[in-house]
XYZ file of C-alpha atoms in Angstrom:
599
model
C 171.603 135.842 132.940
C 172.445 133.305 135.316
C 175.432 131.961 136.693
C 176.861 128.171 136.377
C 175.885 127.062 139.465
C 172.059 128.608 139.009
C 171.328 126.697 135.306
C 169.707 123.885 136.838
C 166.564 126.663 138.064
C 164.414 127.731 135.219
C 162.954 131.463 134.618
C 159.649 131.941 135.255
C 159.466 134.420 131.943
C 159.422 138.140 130.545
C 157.916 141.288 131.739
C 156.861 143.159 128.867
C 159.843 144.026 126.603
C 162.750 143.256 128.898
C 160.979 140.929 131.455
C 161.151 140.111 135.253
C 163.380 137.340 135.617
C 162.329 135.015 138.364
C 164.243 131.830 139.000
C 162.097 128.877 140.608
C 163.980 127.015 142.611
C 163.402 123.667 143.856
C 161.489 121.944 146.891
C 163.945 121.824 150.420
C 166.018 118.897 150.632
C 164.342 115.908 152.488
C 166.871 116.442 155.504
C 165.654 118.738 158.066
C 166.687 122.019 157.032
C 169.170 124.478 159.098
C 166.945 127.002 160.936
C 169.270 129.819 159.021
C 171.232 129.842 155.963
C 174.141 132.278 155.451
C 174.471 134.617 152.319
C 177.284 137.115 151.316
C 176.818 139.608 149.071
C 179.813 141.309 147.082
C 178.673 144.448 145.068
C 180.308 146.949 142.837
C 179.011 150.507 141.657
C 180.494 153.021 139.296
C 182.839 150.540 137.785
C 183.175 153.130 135.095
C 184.762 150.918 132.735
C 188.085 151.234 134.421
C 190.049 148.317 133.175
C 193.002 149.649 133.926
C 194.154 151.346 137.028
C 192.745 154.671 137.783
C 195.272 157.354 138.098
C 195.433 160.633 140.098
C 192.868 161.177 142.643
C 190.457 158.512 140.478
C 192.883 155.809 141.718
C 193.586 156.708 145.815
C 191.097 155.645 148.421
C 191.303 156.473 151.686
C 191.594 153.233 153.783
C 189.545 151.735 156.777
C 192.893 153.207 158.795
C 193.094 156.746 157.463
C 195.951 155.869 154.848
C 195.435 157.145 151.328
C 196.445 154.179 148.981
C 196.251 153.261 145.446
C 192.985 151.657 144.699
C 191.438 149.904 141.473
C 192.247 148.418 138.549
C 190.192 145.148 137.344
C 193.149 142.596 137.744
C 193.184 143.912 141.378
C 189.234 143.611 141.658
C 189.163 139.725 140.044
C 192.048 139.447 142.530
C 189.983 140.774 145.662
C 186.715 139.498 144.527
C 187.945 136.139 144.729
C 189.797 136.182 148.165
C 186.551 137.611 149.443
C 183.986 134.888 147.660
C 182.657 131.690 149.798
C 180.427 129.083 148.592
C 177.525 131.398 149.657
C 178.423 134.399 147.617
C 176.157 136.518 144.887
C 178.229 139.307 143.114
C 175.932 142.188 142.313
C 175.949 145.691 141.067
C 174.207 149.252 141.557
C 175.086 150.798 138.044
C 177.114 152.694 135.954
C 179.549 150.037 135.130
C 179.647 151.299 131.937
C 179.250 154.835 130.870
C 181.688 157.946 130.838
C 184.668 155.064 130.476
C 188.115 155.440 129.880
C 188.856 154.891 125.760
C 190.162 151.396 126.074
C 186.283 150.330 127.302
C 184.336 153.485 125.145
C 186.195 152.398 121.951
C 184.156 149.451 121.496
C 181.277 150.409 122.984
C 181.896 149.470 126.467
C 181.722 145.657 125.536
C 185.212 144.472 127.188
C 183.497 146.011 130.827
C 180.274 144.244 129.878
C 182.477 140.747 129.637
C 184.666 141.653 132.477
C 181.711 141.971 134.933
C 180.402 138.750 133.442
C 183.860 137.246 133.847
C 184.088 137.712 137.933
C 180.812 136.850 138.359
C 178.336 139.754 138.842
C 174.979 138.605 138.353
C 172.559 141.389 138.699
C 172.832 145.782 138.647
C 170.983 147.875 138.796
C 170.949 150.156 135.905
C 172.730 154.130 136.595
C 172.103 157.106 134.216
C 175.267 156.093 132.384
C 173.622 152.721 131.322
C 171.942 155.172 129.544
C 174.333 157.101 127.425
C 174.239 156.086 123.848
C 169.884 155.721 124.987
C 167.841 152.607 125.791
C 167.827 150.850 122.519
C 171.932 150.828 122.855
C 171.169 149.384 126.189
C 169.080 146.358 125.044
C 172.214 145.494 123.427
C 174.515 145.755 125.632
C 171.951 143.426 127.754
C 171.155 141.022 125.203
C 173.708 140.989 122.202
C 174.451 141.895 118.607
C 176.785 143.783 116.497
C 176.521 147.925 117.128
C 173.705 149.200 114.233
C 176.527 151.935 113.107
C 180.085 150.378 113.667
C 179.905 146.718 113.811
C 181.282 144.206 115.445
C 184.553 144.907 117.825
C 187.559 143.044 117.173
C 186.313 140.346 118.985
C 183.189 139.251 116.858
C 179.467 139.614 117.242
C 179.020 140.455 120.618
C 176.311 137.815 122.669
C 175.481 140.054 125.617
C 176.040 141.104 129.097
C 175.983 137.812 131.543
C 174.426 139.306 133.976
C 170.704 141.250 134.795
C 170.312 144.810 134.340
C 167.228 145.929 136.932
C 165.092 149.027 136.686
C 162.303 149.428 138.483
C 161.456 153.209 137.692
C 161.983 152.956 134.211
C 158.592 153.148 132.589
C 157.834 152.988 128.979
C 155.808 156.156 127.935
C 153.351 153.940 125.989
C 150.405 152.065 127.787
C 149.313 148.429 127.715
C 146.177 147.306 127.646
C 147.548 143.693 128.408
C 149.514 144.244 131.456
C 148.147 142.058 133.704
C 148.195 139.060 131.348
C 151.987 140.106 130.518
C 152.683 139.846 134.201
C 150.604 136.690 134.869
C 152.382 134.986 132.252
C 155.920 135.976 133.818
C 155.028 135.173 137.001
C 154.275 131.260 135.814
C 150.140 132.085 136.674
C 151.010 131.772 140.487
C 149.905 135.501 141.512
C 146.677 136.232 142.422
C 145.152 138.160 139.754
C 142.606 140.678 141.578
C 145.839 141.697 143.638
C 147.983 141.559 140.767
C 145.385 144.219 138.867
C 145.502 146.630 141.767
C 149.517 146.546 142.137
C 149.607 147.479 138.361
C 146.882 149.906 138.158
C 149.093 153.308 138.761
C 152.684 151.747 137.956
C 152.559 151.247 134.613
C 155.004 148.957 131.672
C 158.273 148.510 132.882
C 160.877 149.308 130.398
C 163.911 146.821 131.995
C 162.842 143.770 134.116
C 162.305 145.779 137.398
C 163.651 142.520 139.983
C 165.805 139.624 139.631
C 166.066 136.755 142.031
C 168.414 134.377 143.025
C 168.674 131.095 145.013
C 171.078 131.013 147.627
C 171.161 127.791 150.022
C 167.673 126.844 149.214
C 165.945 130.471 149.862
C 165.435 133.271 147.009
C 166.988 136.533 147.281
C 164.975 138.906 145.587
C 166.923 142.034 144.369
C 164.962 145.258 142.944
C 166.569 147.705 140.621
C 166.726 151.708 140.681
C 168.274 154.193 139.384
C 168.123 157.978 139.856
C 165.001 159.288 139.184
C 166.813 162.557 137.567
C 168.650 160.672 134.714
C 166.406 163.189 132.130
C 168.001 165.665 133.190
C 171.920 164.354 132.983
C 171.227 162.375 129.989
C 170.949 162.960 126.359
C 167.063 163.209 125.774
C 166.675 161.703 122.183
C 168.361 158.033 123.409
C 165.344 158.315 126.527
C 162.570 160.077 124.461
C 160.359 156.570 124.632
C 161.062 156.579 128.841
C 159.723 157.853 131.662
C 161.543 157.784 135.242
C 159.478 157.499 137.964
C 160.008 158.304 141.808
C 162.319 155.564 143.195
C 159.780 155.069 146.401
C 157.176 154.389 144.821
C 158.838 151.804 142.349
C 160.820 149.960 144.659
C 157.092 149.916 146.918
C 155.643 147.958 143.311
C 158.591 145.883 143.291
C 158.663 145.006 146.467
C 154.756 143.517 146.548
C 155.619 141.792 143.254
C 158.011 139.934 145.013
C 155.884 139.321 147.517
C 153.271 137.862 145.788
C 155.395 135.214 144.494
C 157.079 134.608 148.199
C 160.442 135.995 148.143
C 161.077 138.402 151.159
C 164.750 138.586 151.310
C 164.462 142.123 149.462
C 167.700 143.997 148.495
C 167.675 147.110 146.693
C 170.267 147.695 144.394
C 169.654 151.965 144.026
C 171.530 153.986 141.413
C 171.270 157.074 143.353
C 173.415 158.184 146.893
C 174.710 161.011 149.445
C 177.414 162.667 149.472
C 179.856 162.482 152.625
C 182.079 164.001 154.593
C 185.598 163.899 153.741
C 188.291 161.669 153.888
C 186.939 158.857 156.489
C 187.214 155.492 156.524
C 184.812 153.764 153.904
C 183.536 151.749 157.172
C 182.006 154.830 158.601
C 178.597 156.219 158.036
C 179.911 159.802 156.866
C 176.951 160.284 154.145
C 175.005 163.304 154.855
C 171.459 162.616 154.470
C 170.308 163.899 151.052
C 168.470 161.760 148.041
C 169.621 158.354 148.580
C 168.965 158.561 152.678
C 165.021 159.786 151.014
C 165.382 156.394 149.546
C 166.742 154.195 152.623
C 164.182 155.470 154.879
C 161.189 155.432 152.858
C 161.188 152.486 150.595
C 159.117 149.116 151.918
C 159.709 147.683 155.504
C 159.992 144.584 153.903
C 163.099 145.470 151.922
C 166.087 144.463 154.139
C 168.717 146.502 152.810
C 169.858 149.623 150.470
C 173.053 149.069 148.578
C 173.455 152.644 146.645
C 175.821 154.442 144.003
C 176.332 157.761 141.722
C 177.635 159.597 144.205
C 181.072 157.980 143.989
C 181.387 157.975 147.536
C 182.045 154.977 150.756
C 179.958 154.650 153.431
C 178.342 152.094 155.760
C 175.143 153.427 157.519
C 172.137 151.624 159.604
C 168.708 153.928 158.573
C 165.337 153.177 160.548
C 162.695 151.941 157.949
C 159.434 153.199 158.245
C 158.042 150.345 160.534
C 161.183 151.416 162.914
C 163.424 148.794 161.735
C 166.973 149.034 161.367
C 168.648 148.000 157.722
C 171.739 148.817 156.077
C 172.172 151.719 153.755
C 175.606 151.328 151.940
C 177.818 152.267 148.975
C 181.355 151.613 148.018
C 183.127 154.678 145.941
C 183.928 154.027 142.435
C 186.060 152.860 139.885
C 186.258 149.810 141.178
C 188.343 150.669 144.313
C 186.287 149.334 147.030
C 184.533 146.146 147.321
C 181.242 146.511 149.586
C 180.696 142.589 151.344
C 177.355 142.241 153.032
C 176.898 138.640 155.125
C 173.435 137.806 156.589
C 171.403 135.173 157.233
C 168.060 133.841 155.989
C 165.301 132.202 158.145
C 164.467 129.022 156.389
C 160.899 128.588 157.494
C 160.176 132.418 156.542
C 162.192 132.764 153.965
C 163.202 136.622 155.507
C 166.515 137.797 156.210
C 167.382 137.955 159.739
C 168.167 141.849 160.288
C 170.466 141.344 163.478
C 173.072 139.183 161.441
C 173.206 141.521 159.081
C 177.571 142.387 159.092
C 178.923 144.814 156.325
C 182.585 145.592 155.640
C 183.525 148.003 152.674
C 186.858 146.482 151.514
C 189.379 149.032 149.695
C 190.707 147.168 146.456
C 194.476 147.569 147.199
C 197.234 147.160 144.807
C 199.062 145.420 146.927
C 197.477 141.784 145.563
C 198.691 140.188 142.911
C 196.823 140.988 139.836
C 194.666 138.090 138.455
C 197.030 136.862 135.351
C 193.539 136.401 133.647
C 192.030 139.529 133.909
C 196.232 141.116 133.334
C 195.270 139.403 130.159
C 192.230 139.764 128.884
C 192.523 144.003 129.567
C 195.679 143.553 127.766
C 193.961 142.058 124.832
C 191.907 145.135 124.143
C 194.788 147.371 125.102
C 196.192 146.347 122.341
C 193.248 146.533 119.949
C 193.113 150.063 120.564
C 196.420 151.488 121.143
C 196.492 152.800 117.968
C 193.870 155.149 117.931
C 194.439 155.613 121.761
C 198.187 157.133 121.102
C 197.831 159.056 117.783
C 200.114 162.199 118.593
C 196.867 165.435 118.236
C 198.982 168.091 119.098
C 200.941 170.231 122.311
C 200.808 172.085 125.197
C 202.956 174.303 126.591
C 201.503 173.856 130.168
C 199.331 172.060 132.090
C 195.617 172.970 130.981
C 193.660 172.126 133.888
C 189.394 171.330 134.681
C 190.028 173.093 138.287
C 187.212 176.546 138.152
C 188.470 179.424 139.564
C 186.240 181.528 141.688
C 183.624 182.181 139.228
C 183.163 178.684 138.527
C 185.125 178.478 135.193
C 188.517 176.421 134.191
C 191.180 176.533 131.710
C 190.333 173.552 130.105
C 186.325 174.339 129.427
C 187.157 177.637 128.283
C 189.387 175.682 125.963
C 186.800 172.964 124.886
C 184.351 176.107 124.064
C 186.742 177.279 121.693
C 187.042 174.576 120.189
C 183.302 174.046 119.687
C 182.776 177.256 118.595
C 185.706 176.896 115.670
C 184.403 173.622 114.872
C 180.696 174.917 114.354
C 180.881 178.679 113.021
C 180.840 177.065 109.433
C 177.525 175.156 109.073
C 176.195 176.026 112.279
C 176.672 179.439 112.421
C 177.733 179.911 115.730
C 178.444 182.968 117.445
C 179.441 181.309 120.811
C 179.900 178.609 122.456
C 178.953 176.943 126.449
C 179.938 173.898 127.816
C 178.721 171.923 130.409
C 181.178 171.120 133.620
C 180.515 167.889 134.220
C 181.712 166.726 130.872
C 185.155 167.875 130.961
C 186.252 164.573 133.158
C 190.507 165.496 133.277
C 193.021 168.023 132.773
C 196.082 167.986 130.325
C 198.889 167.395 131.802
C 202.296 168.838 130.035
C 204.053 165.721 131.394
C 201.725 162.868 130.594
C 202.525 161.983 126.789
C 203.330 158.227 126.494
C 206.732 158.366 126.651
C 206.914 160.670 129.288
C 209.760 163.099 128.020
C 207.295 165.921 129.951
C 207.081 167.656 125.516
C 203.781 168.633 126.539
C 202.260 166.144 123.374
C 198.954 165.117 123.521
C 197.643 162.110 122.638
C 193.829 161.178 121.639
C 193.215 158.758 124.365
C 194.388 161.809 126.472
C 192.048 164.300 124.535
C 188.990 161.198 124.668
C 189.623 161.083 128.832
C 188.761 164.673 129.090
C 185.975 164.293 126.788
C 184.650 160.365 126.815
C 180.829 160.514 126.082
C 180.904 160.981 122.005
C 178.070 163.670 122.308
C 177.566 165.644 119.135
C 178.580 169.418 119.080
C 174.860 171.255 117.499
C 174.111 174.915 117.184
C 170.631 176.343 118.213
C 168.923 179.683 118.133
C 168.221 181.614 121.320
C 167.164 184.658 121.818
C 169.393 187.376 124.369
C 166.685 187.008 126.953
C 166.448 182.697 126.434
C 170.430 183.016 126.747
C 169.966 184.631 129.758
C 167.918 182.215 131.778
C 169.923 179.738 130.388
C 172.675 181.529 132.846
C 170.178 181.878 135.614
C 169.495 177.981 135.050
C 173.583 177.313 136.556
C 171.990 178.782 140.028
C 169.878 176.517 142.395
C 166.201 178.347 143.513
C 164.486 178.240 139.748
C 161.818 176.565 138.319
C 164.273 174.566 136.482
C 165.377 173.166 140.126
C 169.096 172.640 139.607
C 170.575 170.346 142.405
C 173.529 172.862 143.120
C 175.045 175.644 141.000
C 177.146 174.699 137.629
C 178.718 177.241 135.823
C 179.089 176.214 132.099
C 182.198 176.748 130.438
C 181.853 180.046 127.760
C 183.854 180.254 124.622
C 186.445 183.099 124.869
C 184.232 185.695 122.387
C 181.707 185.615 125.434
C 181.675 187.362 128.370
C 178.800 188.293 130.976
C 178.554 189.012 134.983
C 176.858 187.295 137.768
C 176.041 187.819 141.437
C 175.164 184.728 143.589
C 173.509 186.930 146.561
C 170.439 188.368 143.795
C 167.211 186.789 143.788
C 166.647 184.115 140.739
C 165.530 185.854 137.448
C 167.950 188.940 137.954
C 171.478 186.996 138.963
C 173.440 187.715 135.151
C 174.164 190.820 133.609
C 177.033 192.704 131.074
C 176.126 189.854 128.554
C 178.915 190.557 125.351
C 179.785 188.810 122.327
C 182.981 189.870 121.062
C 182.698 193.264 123.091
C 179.045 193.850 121.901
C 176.132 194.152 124.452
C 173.397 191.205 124.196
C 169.883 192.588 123.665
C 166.865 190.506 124.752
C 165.417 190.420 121.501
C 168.369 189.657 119.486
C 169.153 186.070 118.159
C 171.952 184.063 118.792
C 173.287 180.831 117.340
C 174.691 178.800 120.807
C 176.688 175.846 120.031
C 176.932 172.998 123.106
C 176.523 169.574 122.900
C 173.367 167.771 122.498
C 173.569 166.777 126.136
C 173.043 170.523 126.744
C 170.552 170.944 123.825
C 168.578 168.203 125.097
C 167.844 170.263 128.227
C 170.815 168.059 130.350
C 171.935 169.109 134.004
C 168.465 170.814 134.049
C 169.424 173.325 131.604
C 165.544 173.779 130.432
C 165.016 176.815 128.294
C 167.808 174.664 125.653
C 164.985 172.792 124.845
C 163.579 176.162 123.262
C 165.912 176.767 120.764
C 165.443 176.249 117.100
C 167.118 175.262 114.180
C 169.034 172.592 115.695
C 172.149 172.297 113.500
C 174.176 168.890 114.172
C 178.071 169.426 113.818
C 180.946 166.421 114.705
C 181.339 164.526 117.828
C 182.796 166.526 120.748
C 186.163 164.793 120.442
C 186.530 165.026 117.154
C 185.652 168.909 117.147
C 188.535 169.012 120.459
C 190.685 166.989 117.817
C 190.607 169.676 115.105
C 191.157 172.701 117.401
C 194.378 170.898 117.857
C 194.843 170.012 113.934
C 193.961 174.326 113.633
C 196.085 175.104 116.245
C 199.345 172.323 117.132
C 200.717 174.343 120.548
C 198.083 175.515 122.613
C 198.585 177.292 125.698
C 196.292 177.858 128.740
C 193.743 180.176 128.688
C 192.755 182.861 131.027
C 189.725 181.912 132.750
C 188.407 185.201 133.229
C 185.290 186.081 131.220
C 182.614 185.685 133.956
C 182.837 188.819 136.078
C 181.557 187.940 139.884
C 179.757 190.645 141.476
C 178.623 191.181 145.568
């Protein structure tokens, strides 16, 4: 969608299902036009759907002088967003704004982020894996409106859609069309050329989101081309993505980038759901990424593109990459959950319409508390704090100590082991499970003894405590494996397989299972001692696994899930956490030792 002040410039029309939104904008003025125009960019990524202040480490950001100070919050960001906006600003966005979200956004879908963003003024993202979460029909309408197909319309009536453009270059539908180039001639108003058109479609292929957006600043187009990590298959739940493909982020953004061309816009930013990690604790003005997938990205992608803005890795950095004609460009991204506010000011070359790389001036700007919070923004999260404080402090059950999501050596924590045993209780009728494994990167927050709403420290536990540890409402199902597919399941947490995990991620087993592991053996012969309540795993036996159909769908490249059979569905993963607590009202820690590390 556009903005106010771009209303009076019409679209140029759809790319297949989603389209590529172009906005024509008119002829220069009749008075001799400056030889540059300024532009300021203001960009989020990883939003999160914090609406209210991140807490703990999720809310501190180490500042452009060393200080560690509270960051975040989206009465903070409108505050900042609008002390740092000129006449020349676009607001834009590099993806998982929604997603993963805190239960006063996930209640509802994630709608009151969607209409936050649109509030202050973003007006394009990129797409991130998260976008993905409840799968790409969900998406569509988040993007362009309607009541949810299962629970309605939220409090706040039938919702009409995100304001702003969701961008995805790589993502692909899996069917072909035998009327692309029409489809693309049409969107493009009949101005490309159609021979060159042909060849830039022949081995790209139906985008599945409009892959660019562009918008008019001072009388020149900005042209901004959407990516997001070509790996979401393997962090996503596969049934919500089965009619997708994701496609290397080079090569897309390379399409993109001639599209754009064709119809004259070469002030290219990339807007790249995918980062580096960094080194610790420097100033979010310093380039501290180490070069890893998104620095792939920086450096390869078009010379013509002028600058990377990048997320997923949650991290702050400011770097200057070489393109591959030897050019420098910016390569940037600014943390998460909304704590820092990357601003990028250049200037565009009237006569060529390209951005002038020398002016080129970034400043990643930490969203301090120390602003008054917009009263608007104080209000409108209030609103839906409100609608769901009900649910959100519903009394599940206690603690008698802080059950935490820090691993111990062998790579498991407290709080997974818990969550497994919960799984497994929740699915051994029905399901048939005999054990239980949960992945890592879903268990998002310890339990704190102290943190009940009233803060008495009587170890209670609320469900929008329970929902932040677990917030992505995957189903808990049960599959058959046999002792050997169990077993390279285990090899599948190490990196060096033909599954090619990223780094090593030890699930979480129930506390029936136990097993042994050495890092130092070669891939294939790392796990060994494989019990189930005390009795030795054979290769040829079956076993009924219970996980969550992130992990059944073959998520954080846990492949040989994807051979198990008789997939049994059980409740949501909260709800199954819930009833633990229901089965069980004082819970203590557990002993995180069932994975026995060996040399």
């Amino acid at each position: 969608m556009m903005s106010r002040s771009f209303q009076r410039l019409a679209l140029a029309g759809v790319l297949a299902s989603a389209g590529l939104v172009i906005a024509t904008g008119p002829a220069e003025a009749g008075n001799k036009p400056a030889k540059t125009v300024p532009v300021r960019l203001l960009s989020l990524n990883d939003f999160h759907g914090h609406l209210e202040p991140p807490t703990g480490s999720s809310g501190r950001m180490v500042d452009e002088h060393g200080a560690t100070v509270e960051a975040g919050g989206a009465a903070y960001v409108a505050t900042h967003l609008k002390q740092l906006s000129d006449k020349n600003t676009l607001k834009v966005a590099q993806g998982d704004l929604i997603g993963g979200t805190p239960l006063v956004s996930a209640a509802f879908h994630d709608e009151p982020s969607v209409e936050f963003l649109g509030k202050v003024g973003v007006t394009t993202s990129a797409v991130g894996n998260h976008e993905f979460d409840e799968g790409y029909d969900e998406l569509k309408r988040i993007m362009y409106g309607g009541c949810h197909p299962v629970d309605g319309c939220s409090p706040a009536g039938e919702w009409k859609g995100a304001k702003y453009d969701y961008i995805g270059a790589n993502v692909l539908l899996k069917r072909k069309s035998t009327t692309a180039e029409k489809e693309v001639l049409k969107a493009l108003g009949g101005k490309a050329n159609p021979n060159s058109l042909r060849a830039l479609l022949k081995d790209y292929g139906i985008p599945a989101l409009p892959p660019v957006s562009v918008r008019w600043m001072n009388g020149v187009p900005v042209g901004f081309i959407g990516l997001v990590t070509q790996t979401t298959p393997n962090i996503v739940t596969a049934a919500g993505i089965k009619d997708l493909e994701f496609i290397d982020e080079v090569k897309a953004a390379n399409v993109a980038s001639r599209l754009l061309k064709l119809v004259g816009v070469k002030a290219q930013v990339v807007l790249v759901h995918e980062g580096d990690q960094v080194t610790p604790n420097q100033s979010p003005d310093t380039c501290s990424a180490v070069p890893g997938a998104g620095n792939r990205i920086a450096t390869q992608v078009d010379a013509e593109i002028d600058m990377i803005l990048s997320g997923h890795s949650h991290q702050a950095y400011l770097c200057t990459v070489t393109d591959p004609k030897g050019n420098q460009r910016l390569y940037s991204q600014g943390g998460s959950f909304g704590r820092v506010i990357t601003q990028v000011d250049f200037r565009v070359d009237t006569r060529t319409r390209d951005v002038v790389r020398s002016s080129v001036v970034a400043d990643n700007h930490v969203v301090t508390r120390t602003v008054a919070p917009d009263p608007e923004i104080s209000a409108f999260v209030q609103t839906w704090k409100d609608r769901v404080s009900t649910v959100a402090n519903k009394p599940i059950g206690k603690i008698t100590a802080d059950i935490v999501n820090t691993a111990v050596a062998s790579g498991e924590s407290p709080l997974g082991n818990l969550i497994a045993d919960g799984q497994l209780a929740a699915t051994r009728t029905g399901g048939n499970a005999q054990i239980a494994l949960m992945n890592p990167g879903g268990v998002r927050a310890s339990l704190t003894y102290a943190s009940s709403p009233a803060g008495e420290g009587d170890g209670v536990v609320t469900y929008g405590e329970a929902f932040t540890v677990q917030p992505f409402n995957n189903l808990v199902q049960v599959v058959t494996l046999t002792g050997a597919q169990l077993k390279t399941v285990l090899e599948e947490q190490f990196t060096g397989g033909p599954n090619k995990q990223a780094f090593t991620k030890i699930l979480q087993p129930s506390s029936n299972f136990t097993y042994a592991y050495s890092a130092s053996a070669p891939w294939g012969s790392k796990i060994s001692d494989m019990k189930i309540d005390g009795v030795p795993v054979t290769d040829t036996q079956t076993i009924r696994v219970a996980a969550n159909n992130f992990l059944v769908g073959g998520g954080d490249a846990f492949d040989t899930f994807e051979l198990g059979t008789d997939v049994w569905s059980g409740p949501l993963d909260i709800d199954a956490f819930a009833a633990y607590f229901a089965a069980n009202p004082v819970l203590s820690p557990p002993v995180p030792d069932h994975i026995t590390v060996k040399p």
